[in-house]
């Protein structure tokens, strides 16, 4: 029988196929297995796979589940509509693109493209690019879109406008409006638009709402605790007709509020669906009982949670290994020596070990020790394959061929390789394009005679757009591999790289070969199939043309883009990057106040509880041994910081620690700070958090004005916590713009401000 290998609670969760269902899956409890078997069970019970929508957060998870479901119930499972929110809704938006005024070949902009558009807008508006920082602006716009706030709604919202004025950024709404205008002109959407526009499609077109409600009679959502308001609302609308909605997740692992995730989506599910059935998967198959019980004791301190008691039959296992070092260098030495001991004593491999930390800067001293001791290691979440310059250059050619209106792709490759088309000529194209309100490609193709250019430059531009146009004509006639190889050859990128005096040229050429292999693998892969709604016949949803390949690469999530540790190396990564992974031996470094938990979270109960959930995630990555370490002295942001042990250590019952911890002198448990009842104010549920004023934080004022950098977290005796937005001047004349929590942006002369680094 299909479900006979599941435990009783997993089996019950699979068998409840009708109506709303909430599956709370504790760490290591077989969540993916349960979701996979539930979908297989639906098909076995006669549900048409064509009517199943399964939403995940990574393409990797979707592909693995699809393969396992096919193994369980056969090829019929290939008709399931399964994938990430963004990949599924991008497919629907391409089908229905004309309803929104888009071409179905629209481009999907990544973060780099979006920042480039914003940077150009700030320049065109003659605004200070330090104050109107592109990262800050993109985060603000992303938060608005995730909360389904359009540019006009933003302008009409007095609270948002007042916040921007208070922060000396009154033009954010105008920038947001212009940003959206340029995206549409470029026939492009950013990642947030894929959700925002899906909502618009369902909101403004009742026939399409009914069409997709009928299509998706059974909806399943993985990692529901990570959904934002836009995702929540789409799922709610699509499931409203048949109400067969099943969400799976763990509120204790909700750690992505900074990306817009709203834990209330999972906490309030039973309020949204009062008749929902609740299932709790509480048996942990990953970790030993010491690790499980210690993690339980930590998460029990949070007030906002769904009660559960995770347990395991894996045996007691080792006590938590603990080390309190004099310095971060000593901490790193202890970690390295412990790894060498385990390798020698337990026949372990380097790939069995992971070192997790709260901030990326903690990796430096660890790396120094790994190199000194010749321990192989790998940093995760570095530059992904598709983020490398030579790959992005080629993909920009592909994007421009697929979508001639893509100005960002045009600007990236119009003069690469060099074609004697300088910035002056490109600026003339930009000015005319803005006047005509058309794309740069359209301007170059149809209005080139309106611009005063040298004959050589004019001919270079004509040759370039003619080449792209010729490829565009071919894009629907030949497959992605054949066209991709032609474009790479004709672009002369390979020849240009070979002629450069770059010691990394061989690696770059290898990367291009890898890209060509990826295109070939795409062309040779099996088609994704669906049933035609009118005829009931099997049709290919994904053909093998270049536009589909470009779509596929642009939709890779961070996890999909991330490196795999296929080599025998120790893994170093932030805790956020470690979610969903597991290792036999896990070290959590930097267990100190103001580092973990972060100093920026100490004034907010909401953010402190998320920090505690982050610690819970870190602990539950360990299968065999968990090690925690802290340092009395740590070099941070150019100065030495002295911090107490993290309050999270006091959350763990001392019985779960080994003698390294219990032999220390008796520690005074840190008191939990009190909080205001109004911890955050929300606009459309999750747009903006407003913290209470933090308590004073110790430390020594910095006397070297050159030690400050943009982005640093600082503390002021009057204004409290803040972040440096911009610096100007040198030495004693240095001035800083600092955004203080609760006080907004202040301009300070640093030699008088007596700022302290956090």
XYZ file of C-alpha atoms in Angstrom:
758
model
C 0.000 0.000 0.000
C 1.226 3.485 -0.911
C 1.220 4.973 2.600
C 2.405 1.971 4.595
C 5.949 3.329 5.042
C 4.736 6.532 6.731
C 4.347 7.048 10.459
C 0.759 7.420 11.784
C 0.650 11.233 11.760
C 2.233 11.473 8.310
C -0.308 8.982 7.037
C -3.253 10.913 8.481
C -1.930 14.108 6.903
C -1.812 12.378 3.510
C -5.276 10.828 3.759
C -7.079 14.110 4.541
C -7.516 15.199 0.942
C -10.561 17.482 1.093
C -10.919 20.950 2.568
C -8.279 23.137 4.244
C -5.396 21.318 5.945
C -2.467 22.646 7.986
C 0.555 20.386 8.409
C 3.039 21.639 10.995
C 6.289 19.818 10.269
C 8.991 20.013 12.922
C 12.662 20.051 11.965
C 13.769 16.746 10.432
C 10.256 15.294 10.567
C 9.993 14.173 6.934
C 8.099 17.185 5.599
C 9.111 16.691 1.964
C 8.376 12.986 2.166
C 4.892 13.670 3.537
C 4.117 16.283 0.888
C 5.354 13.957 -1.847
C 3.235 11.036 -0.649
C 0.203 13.282 -0.191
C 0.335 14.338 -3.859
C 0.870 10.724 -4.947
C -2.087 9.685 -2.792
C -4.308 12.341 -4.400
C -3.488 10.908 -7.830
C -4.017 7.344 -6.634
C -7.458 8.363 -5.321
C -8.471 9.545 -8.786
C -7.645 13.259 -8.682
C -6.592 14.461 -12.124
C -2.922 15.577 -11.926
C -3.914 18.414 -14.251
C -5.940 19.851 -11.338
C -3.097 19.807 -8.794
C -0.995 22.897 -8.101
C 2.056 22.404 -5.872
C 4.022 25.510 -4.894
C 7.563 25.336 -3.518
C 10.353 27.812 -2.810
C 13.075 26.211 -4.929
C 13.059 24.580 -8.338
C 15.341 21.913 -6.885
C 12.676 20.888 -4.370
C 9.983 20.824 -7.060
C 12.060 18.704 -9.445
C 13.023 16.210 -6.755
C 9.407 15.856 -5.591
C 8.153 15.403 -9.140
C 10.664 12.606 -9.755
C 9.683 10.850 -6.530
C 5.965 11.144 -7.323
C 6.537 9.674 -10.787
C 8.365 6.766 -9.126
C 5.375 6.246 -6.812
C 2.427 6.520 -9.213
C 3.850 6.576 -12.734
C 4.215 9.024 -15.611
C 0.741 10.424 -15.036
C 2.320 12.623 -12.359
C 4.147 14.704 -14.970
C 0.957 16.681 -15.558
C 1.098 18.230 -12.082
C 1.639 21.985 -12.156
C 4.566 22.060 -9.733
C 7.286 24.642 -9.151
C 8.211 27.806 -7.321
C 5.703 30.612 -6.907
C 7.687 32.686 -9.382
C 8.140 29.977 -12.019
C 4.474 28.908 -11.928
C 3.099 32.432 -12.089
C 5.567 33.493 -14.782
C 4.172 30.674 -16.959
C 0.633 31.883 -16.364
C 1.597 35.509 -16.968
C 3.213 34.586 -20.300
C 0.033 32.801 -21.343
C -2.131 35.764 -20.308
C 0.447 38.523 -21.003
C -1.704 40.526 -23.411
C -4.370 41.002 -20.714
C -1.788 43.075 -18.834
C -0.395 44.867 -21.874
C 2.797 42.778 -22.076
C 4.358 40.649 -24.779
C 4.682 36.999 -23.786
C 8.446 37.327 -24.363
C 8.839 39.766 -21.459
C 12.180 39.727 -19.629
C 12.538 38.946 -15.935
C 14.981 41.313 -14.251
C 17.267 40.116 -11.498
C 18.492 42.330 -8.652
C 21.431 43.659 -10.657
C 19.175 44.730 -13.550
C 16.716 46.396 -11.176
C 19.466 48.318 -9.393
C 20.793 49.489 -12.739
C 17.373 50.901 -13.684
C 17.053 52.623 -10.300
C 20.556 54.061 -10.522
C 19.707 55.581 -13.910
C 16.479 57.082 -12.539
C 18.263 58.664 -9.571
C 20.784 60.170 -11.975
C 18.081 61.432 -14.339
C 16.221 63.005 -11.397
C 19.466 64.724 -10.258
C 19.158 63.190 -6.788
C 21.921 62.373 -4.317
C 22.818 58.726 -4.942
C 24.128 58.388 -1.380
C 20.805 59.398 0.134
C 18.815 57.634 -2.586
C 20.882 54.480 -2.356
C 19.857 51.931 -5.007
C 19.765 49.013 -2.545
C 17.609 50.941 -0.086
C 15.242 52.045 -2.852
C 14.914 48.550 -4.291
C 14.161 47.135 -0.837
C 11.509 49.811 -0.294
C 9.901 49.156 -3.683
C 10.076 45.386 -3.153
C 8.368 45.731 0.240
C 5.601 47.769 -1.370
C 5.035 45.274 -4.181
C 5.095 42.344 -1.751
C 2.324 44.122 0.151
C 0.412 44.744 -3.128
C 0.927 48.508 -2.922
C 1.110 50.054 -6.393
C 2.958 53.347 -7.096
C -0.348 55.244 -7.001
C -1.412 53.528 -3.770
C 1.983 54.400 -2.328
C 1.458 58.070 -3.187
C -2.029 57.975 -1.679
C -0.776 56.472 1.582
C -0.003 59.341 3.925
C 1.862 57.139 6.410
C 4.349 55.962 3.774
C 4.799 59.438 2.343
C 5.316 60.861 5.835
C 7.967 58.232 6.600
C 9.843 59.135 3.411
C 9.711 62.844 4.197
C 10.920 62.186 7.743
C 13.843 60.223 6.282
C 14.648 63.100 3.869
C 13.655 60.935 0.879
C 10.450 62.558 -0.404
C 10.962 61.317 -3.997
C 10.735 57.571 -3.356
C 7.154 57.389 -4.650
C 8.149 59.180 -7.871
C 11.129 56.860 -8.289
C 8.846 53.841 -7.763
C 6.440 55.193 -10.382
C 9.230 55.828 -12.902
C 10.830 52.456 -12.151
C 7.613 50.659 -13.035
C 7.205 52.821 -16.139
C 10.656 51.873 -17.390
C 10.136 48.195 -16.662
C 6.966 48.225 -18.739
C 8.690 50.133 -21.546
C 11.421 47.485 -21.492
C 8.776 44.741 -21.549
C 10.285 43.517 -18.281
C 9.085 42.428 -14.853
C 11.145 42.068 -11.708
C 10.665 39.105 -9.358
C 8.141 40.996 -7.234
C 6.113 41.827 -10.352
C 5.536 38.129 -10.992
C 3.501 38.037 -7.782
C 2.075 41.552 -7.998
C 0.883 41.103 -11.591
C -0.547 37.664 -10.870
C -2.692 39.353 -8.243
C -3.703 42.027 -10.754
C -4.638 39.310 -13.244
C -6.896 37.566 -10.720
C -8.304 40.839 -9.385
C -9.199 42.511 -12.691
C -10.244 39.556 -14.832
C -12.998 37.452 -13.306
C -12.972 35.035 -16.222
C -9.312 34.251 -15.573
C -9.920 33.914 -11.834
C -12.632 31.350 -12.553
C -10.440 29.622 -15.151
C -7.585 29.036 -12.724
C -9.847 28.202 -9.798
C -11.338 25.451 -11.966
C -7.895 24.400 -13.127
C -6.320 24.199 -9.656
C -8.865 22.316 -7.564
C -6.188 21.013 -5.197
C -3.503 23.423 -4.015
C -0.491 22.509 -1.862
C 2.049 25.016 -0.527
C 5.429 24.037 0.895
C 7.306 26.212 3.439
C 4.151 28.232 4.092
C 5.855 30.118 6.920
C 8.044 31.806 4.293
C 5.188 33.277 2.224
C 4.669 37.027 1.979
C 1.388 38.899 1.701
C 1.262 38.736 -2.108
C 1.785 34.950 -2.098
C -0.743 34.535 0.705
C -3.352 36.485 -1.234
C -2.833 34.602 -4.513
C -3.257 31.252 -2.767
C -6.327 32.502 -0.927
C -7.964 33.687 -4.182
C -7.133 30.551 -6.177
C -8.382 28.184 -3.466
C -11.580 30.121 -2.679
C -13.827 28.052 -4.969
C -12.993 24.484 -3.908
C -11.133 25.214 -0.629
C -8.886 22.179 -1.073
C -5.855 24.003 0.274
C -3.070 22.200 2.129
C -0.153 24.180 3.558
C 2.971 22.635 5.038
C 5.574 24.377 7.145
C 7.054 25.122 10.532
C 6.467 28.417 12.298
C 9.613 27.703 14.347
C 11.664 28.016 11.146
C 10.265 31.333 9.902
C 13.470 33.361 9.404
C 12.926 35.461 6.292
C 11.029 38.524 7.518
C 13.722 40.696 5.911
C 12.536 39.324 2.557
C 8.897 40.055 3.356
C 7.910 36.668 4.808
C 5.060 37.006 7.310
C 4.858 34.393 10.060
C 1.218 35.363 10.633
C 0.287 33.565 7.425
C 0.915 30.208 9.098
C -0.011 31.269 12.645
C -3.415 32.570 11.458
C -4.226 29.779 9.001
C -6.878 28.349 11.308
C -8.422 31.801 11.652
C -8.604 32.114 7.866
C -10.052 28.583 7.648
C -11.914 27.781 10.899
C -12.735 24.261 9.661
C -9.089 23.474 8.878
C -7.674 20.155 10.044
C -4.358 20.380 11.926
C -1.639 17.729 11.728
C 1.631 17.884 13.649
C 4.690 15.988 12.452
C 6.756 15.861 15.626
C 9.104 12.899 15.207
C 12.585 14.076 14.227
C 14.485 11.575 12.066
C 17.632 13.707 11.750
C 19.138 14.541 15.135
C 19.942 12.958 18.487
C 17.681 13.615 21.479
C 20.191 15.962 23.142
C 20.119 18.211 20.080
C 16.333 17.962 19.675
C 15.624 18.677 23.353
C 18.071 21.573 23.470
C 16.446 23.114 20.393
C 13.002 22.622 21.944
C 14.102 24.465 25.072
C 15.208 27.412 22.953
C 12.098 27.766 20.812
C 9.795 27.324 23.823
C 10.838 30.834 24.911
C 8.987 32.410 21.981
C 5.453 33.616 22.616
C 4.202 33.513 19.014
C 4.162 29.853 18.038
C 2.048 26.806 17.357
C 2.601 24.409 20.251
C 4.346 21.145 19.413
C 6.838 18.815 21.048
C 9.476 17.496 18.664
C 10.995 14.162 19.734
C 13.268 11.483 18.325
C 14.140 7.799 18.667
C 17.732 8.397 17.533
C 19.271 7.960 20.987
C 20.666 10.493 23.432
C 23.860 11.233 21.548
C 26.606 13.653 22.521
C 26.116 16.602 24.803
C 26.403 20.008 23.176
C 30.071 20.907 22.787
C 30.798 24.419 24.047
C 33.831 26.681 23.965
C 34.309 30.174 25.357
C 37.491 31.641 23.868
C 39.477 34.739 24.684
C 39.276 36.005 21.093
C 37.738 35.236 17.711
C 41.121 33.891 16.590
C 41.158 31.437 19.489
C 37.570 30.482 18.674
C 38.568 29.702 15.082
C 41.533 27.622 16.275
C 39.268 25.603 18.564
C 36.832 24.919 15.723
C 39.623 23.815 13.381
C 41.267 21.615 16.003
C 37.952 19.993 16.888
C 37.338 19.190 13.216
C 40.805 17.630 12.925
C 40.146 15.552 16.060
C 36.842 14.234 14.676
C 38.414 13.446 11.308
C 41.166 11.482 13.034
C 39.077 9.761 15.708
C 35.778 9.038 13.967
C 36.634 8.408 10.336
C 34.590 11.464 9.362
C 34.932 13.363 6.071
C 35.380 17.122 5.756
C 32.036 17.352 3.950
C 30.326 16.171 7.153
C 31.152 19.499 8.844
C 29.485 22.904 8.638
C 30.367 26.157 10.391
C 27.404 28.496 10.649
C 27.556 32.170 11.573
C 25.241 35.159 11.855
C 27.172 37.546 9.573
C 29.391 36.966 6.548
C 32.273 38.951 8.044
C 32.797 36.198 10.619
C 34.188 33.930 7.911
C 37.474 35.858 7.527
C 39.238 34.650 10.681
C 37.874 31.128 10.123
C 39.264 31.066 6.591
C 42.694 32.187 7.800
C 42.870 29.246 10.172
C 41.581 26.746 7.607
C 44.243 27.856 5.144
C 46.988 27.747 7.800
C 46.048 24.192 8.796
C 45.421 23.050 5.195
C 41.817 22.130 5.917
C 39.795 22.236 2.672
C 36.741 24.481 2.940
C 34.138 26.144 0.795
C 32.210 29.373 1.296
C 28.573 29.065 0.244
C 26.389 31.808 -1.239
C 29.219 33.396 -3.126
C 28.893 34.446 -6.776
C 26.718 31.875 -8.493
C 27.529 30.437 -11.890
C 24.879 32.598 -13.564
C 26.213 35.649 -11.702
C 29.678 35.534 -13.319
C 30.380 38.420 -15.693
C 31.134 36.365 -18.801
C 27.919 34.372 -18.300
C 25.805 37.471 -17.663
C 27.259 39.071 -20.821
C 26.170 36.117 -22.952
C 22.772 35.914 -21.252
C 22.316 39.639 -21.994
C 22.754 38.850 -25.705
C 20.212 36.059 -25.364
C 17.757 38.354 -23.537
C 18.028 41.079 -26.160
C 17.416 38.563 -28.947
C 14.336 37.258 -27.142
C 13.068 40.707 -26.098
C 14.346 43.598 -28.214
C 12.821 46.091 -25.749
C 15.186 45.059 -22.936
C 17.192 48.263 -22.392
C 19.381 46.759 -19.647
C 20.533 43.971 -21.949
C 21.042 46.497 -24.767
C 23.243 48.737 -22.598
C 25.293 45.791 -21.346
C 26.282 44.506 -24.803
C 25.966 47.402 -27.268
C 29.690 48.049 -26.883
C 30.899 44.696 -25.578
C 32.971 43.497 -27.222
C 34.118 46.997 -28.201
C 32.462 48.417 -31.340
C 33.685 52.036 -31.086
C 30.328 53.092 -29.622
C 31.185 55.463 -26.789
C 29.209 56.796 -23.845
C 28.428 60.050 -25.661
C 26.715 58.203 -28.499
C 24.855 55.931 -26.090
C 23.643 58.965 -24.103
C 22.278 60.471 -27.314
C 20.361 57.240 -27.889
C 19.020 57.385 -24.326
C 17.808 60.960 -24.663
C 15.992 60.236 -27.914
C 14.507 57.011 -26.536
C 13.096 58.935 -23.549
C 11.673 61.593 -25.854
C 10.044 58.991 -28.094
C 9.121 56.791 -25.090
C 10.416 53.702 -26.873
C 13.198 51.216 -26.217
C 16.835 51.838 -27.081
C 16.776 49.036 -29.646
C 13.708 50.540 -31.339
C 15.417 53.939 -31.324
C 18.595 52.537 -32.866
C 16.631 50.591 -35.455
C 14.146 53.257 -36.531
C 15.395 56.690 -35.431
C 19.169 56.526 -35.852
C 19.105 59.309 -38.467
C 17.760 61.755 -35.871
C 21.001 61.547 -33.894
C 24.234 63.286 -34.829
C 26.855 60.544 -34.931
C 30.100 59.872 -36.746
C 29.655 57.631 -39.808
C 31.724 54.914 -38.129
C 29.646 54.928 -34.929
C 26.382 55.043 -36.866
C 27.385 52.031 -38.955
C 28.490 50.104 -35.834
C 25.080 50.655 -34.234
C 23.270 49.640 -37.424
C 25.402 46.479 -37.721
C 24.701 45.584 -34.089
C 20.900 45.943 -34.246
C 20.815 44.180 -37.610
C 22.698 41.225 -36.113
C 20.305 41.046 -33.133
C 17.280 41.377 -35.401
C 18.502 38.482 -37.557
C 18.825 36.275 -34.489
C 15.358 37.325 -33.305
C 13.877 36.118 -36.583
C 15.508 32.723 -35.977
C 14.518 32.292 -32.327
C 11.300 30.391 -33.056
C 12.754 28.391 -35.931
C 15.726 26.639 -34.317
C 16.355 25.259 -30.859
C 18.133 27.050 -28.024
C 21.409 25.170 -28.475
C 21.792 25.911 -32.182
C 20.870 29.582 -31.785
C 22.867 30.019 -28.573
C 26.065 28.707 -30.160
C 25.524 31.050 -33.138
C 25.076 34.083 -30.891
C 28.145 33.259 -28.792
C 30.265 32.861 -31.949
C 28.934 35.985 -33.665
C 29.298 38.155 -30.543
C 33.095 37.582 -30.536
C 33.090 37.330 -26.732
C 35.264 34.201 -26.786
C 37.806 35.782 -29.149
C 37.894 38.924 -27.015
C 38.541 36.946 -23.842
C 41.346 34.978 -25.489
C 43.065 38.242 -26.458
C 42.880 39.681 -22.934
C 45.878 39.470 -20.605
C 43.742 37.949 -17.881
C 45.141 35.088 -15.774
C 41.573 33.871 -15.189
C 40.776 33.614 -18.906
C 40.850 29.792 -18.920
C 38.298 29.675 -16.098
C 36.070 32.105 -17.990
C 36.286 30.047 -21.165
C 35.498 26.918 -19.152
C 32.436 28.681 -17.744
C 31.242 29.505 -21.258
C 31.717 25.859 -22.231
C 29.667 24.929 -19.165
C 26.919 27.314 -20.261
C 26.855 25.712 -23.710
C 26.595 22.312 -22.019
C 23.704 23.621 -19.914
C 21.872 24.747 -23.059
C 22.465 21.367 -24.674
C 21.165 19.568 -21.578
C 18.100 21.812 -21.644
C 17.407 20.954 -25.288
C 17.846 17.231 -24.626
C 15.709 17.195 -21.462
C 12.206 15.782 -21.378
C 9.371 18.194 -22.157
C 7.132 19.396 -19.367
C 3.659 18.207 -20.378
C 0.140 19.436 -19.680
C -3.290 18.511 -20.962
C -4.968 20.933 -23.346
C -8.107 22.192 -21.608
C -10.213 22.214 -24.775
C -9.128 18.996 -26.475
C -7.848 16.992 -23.502
C -4.784 16.127 -25.578
C -1.237 16.047 -24.271
C 0.819 19.100 -25.262
C 4.300 20.342 -24.403
C 4.274 23.267 -22.029
C 7.962 23.888 -22.492
C 9.536 23.721 -25.927
C 13.278 24.017 -26.487
C 13.649 27.539 -27.883
C 16.034 30.176 -26.546
C 13.306 32.270 -24.920
C 12.330 29.336 -22.684
C 15.960 28.750 -21.706
C 16.337 32.430 -20.775
C 13.146 32.239 -18.705
C 14.401 29.131 -16.934
C 17.751 30.653 -15.936
C 16.175 33.933 -14.805
C 13.839 32.062 -12.467
C 16.511 30.194 -10.548
C 16.100 30.953 -6.849
C 19.026 31.693 -4.550
C 19.034 28.096 -3.364
C 18.982 26.816 -6.938
C 21.854 29.135 -7.847
C 23.880 28.105 -4.798
C 26.925 25.897 -4.924
C 26.775 22.207 -4.130
C 29.408 20.770 -1.846
C 30.253 17.862 -4.117
C 33.895 18.054 -3.009
C 35.180 16.815 0.323
C 35.328 20.250 1.972
C 34.073 21.878 5.154
C 31.050 24.117 4.500
C 31.068 27.707 5.747
C 27.846 29.686 5.491
C 25.429 32.030 7.190
C 22.598 30.425 9.119
C 20.081 31.826 6.614
C 21.901 29.943 3.840
C 21.841 26.699 5.841
C 18.062 26.352 6.050
C 16.970 23.040 4.554
C 20.437 21.477 4.869
C 21.828 18.980 7.356
C 25.306 17.939 8.478
C 26.674 15.375 10.914
C 28.702 18.016 12.749
C 27.552 21.630 13.071
C 29.423 24.513 14.708
C 27.580 27.748 15.457
C 30.219 30.441 15.946
C 29.823 33.855 17.555
C 27.253 33.124 20.266
C 27.494 36.640 21.718
C 25.177 39.506 22.563
C 24.976 42.135 19.805
C 26.169 39.552 17.282
C 23.694 36.725 17.805
C 21.159 38.032 18.608
C 22.000 41.000 16.424
C 22.208 44.351 18.178
C 19.647 45.697 15.684
C 17.025 43.285 17.054
C 17.396 43.863 20.782
C 14.750 46.605 20.939
C 11.996 44.590 19.253
C 10.235 41.509 20.567
C 9.124 40.568 17.053
C 12.680 40.651 15.716
C 14.112 38.997 18.835
C 11.754 36.058 18.360
C 12.893 35.746 14.760
C 16.513 35.718 15.942
C 15.599 32.897 18.331
C 13.957 30.999 15.447
C 17.185 31.523 13.501
C 19.137 29.926 16.339
C 16.634 27.050 16.368
C 17.261 26.515 12.644
C 21.031 26.515 13.233
C 20.788 23.933 16.030
C 18.519 21.588 14.082
C 20.919 21.349 11.120
C 23.069 18.990 13.255
C 22.595 15.228 13.094
C 25.349 13.866 15.325
C 27.069 16.715 17.169
C 26.277 20.368 17.836
C 29.023 22.757 18.944
C 28.473 26.336 20.145
C 31.243 28.879 20.619
C 31.727 32.473 21.669
C 34.633 34.880 22.120
C 35.159 37.472 24.832
C 36.903 39.751 22.316
C 36.067 40.000 18.630
C 37.443 42.231 15.876
C 34.449 43.834 14.152
C 34.153 46.725 11.707
C 37.688 47.921 12.266
C 37.719 47.830 16.073
C 37.687 45.417 18.986
C 34.285 44.585 20.486
C 33.745 43.060 23.929
C 30.455 41.227 24.297
C 28.747 39.029 26.836
C 27.637 35.521 26.001
C 24.443 35.307 23.972
C 21.223 35.232 25.966
C 20.266 32.244 23.808
C 22.801 30.080 25.661
C 20.821 30.669 28.846
C 17.695 29.399 27.047
C 19.224 25.910 26.901
C 18.979 23.664 29.934
C 22.529 23.119 31.225
C 21.936 19.345 31.311
C 22.279 19.307 27.519
C 25.804 20.805 27.598
C 29.064 18.967 28.143
C 31.554 19.775 30.903
C 33.132 22.623 28.890
C 30.043 24.657 29.638
C 29.139 23.321 33.047
C 32.631 23.849 34.467
C 32.499 27.579 33.776
C 31.752 29.868 36.680
C 28.052 30.355 37.382
C 26.696 32.899 34.936
C 24.045 35.503 35.590
C 21.197 34.913 33.211
C 20.478 37.949 31.067
C 17.131 39.519 31.677
C 14.745 39.629 28.753
C 14.009 43.284 27.905
C 10.474 44.577 28.098
C 8.738 45.673 24.910
C 6.057 48.060 23.803
C 2.706 46.507 22.910
C 2.960 48.191 19.509
C 6.073 46.389 18.349
C 5.343 47.077 14.725
C 2.859 48.935 12.612
C 1.884 47.282 9.343
C 0.627 48.580 6.040
C -1.170 45.804 4.160
C 0.055 43.507 6.972
C 3.812 43.574 6.574
C 5.315 46.620 4.879
C 7.140 48.456 7.640
C 8.345 47.555 11.105
C 8.809 50.347 13.644
C 10.919 49.385 16.645
C 10.762 50.736 20.167
C 13.737 52.782 21.358
C 16.584 50.439 22.342
C 18.358 50.374 25.656
C 21.814 51.981 25.830
C 24.592 49.814 24.510
C 28.135 49.917 25.890
C 31.342 50.313 23.981
C 34.141 52.774 23.378
C 33.623 55.790 21.078
C 35.712 55.603 17.901
C 38.421 58.253 17.607
C 39.731 57.333 14.149
C 37.235 58.887 11.726
C 38.599 56.724 8.892
C 37.332 53.611 10.681
C 33.742 54.372 9.680
C 32.208 52.931 6.510
C 28.814 53.097 4.828
C 26.507 50.353 6.069
C 28.076 50.109 9.525
C 25.783 49.722 12.526
C 26.522 52.350 15.184
C 25.209 53.603 18.513
C 24.683 57.192 19.704
C 24.051 58.053 23.356
C 21.009 60.176 22.465
C 19.578 58.611 19.330
C 20.393 54.949 20.031
C 20.957 52.384 17.268
C 21.486 53.419 13.680
C 23.092 52.588 10.358
C 25.475 54.842 8.388
C 23.901 55.681 5.027
C 26.528 58.022 3.612
C 29.885 59.632 4.452
C 31.437 62.821 3.105
C 34.690 64.612 3.820
C 37.896 63.292 5.322
C 39.519 63.033 8.744
C 38.129 65.395 11.390
C 35.843 66.994 8.806
C 34.041 63.732 8.046
C 30.262 63.982 8.193
C 27.833 61.080 8.269
C 24.178 60.564 7.499
C 22.888 58.024 9.993
C 19.413 56.478 10.004
C 18.482 56.048 13.683
C 15.712 53.705 14.780
C 12.841 55.877 15.975
C 14.569 59.175 15.080
C 15.091 58.962 11.317
C 18.091 60.360 9.456
C 20.523 62.671 11.243
C 23.556 64.484 9.829
C 26.461 64.347 12.259
C 30.040 65.608 12.385
C 31.814 62.440 13.439
C 34.488 63.993 15.652
C 31.715 65.436 17.854
C 29.181 62.589 17.565
C 31.098 60.047 19.707
C 29.579 57.168 17.782
C 30.219 53.622 18.967
C 30.537 50.657 16.629
C 28.166 47.749 17.230
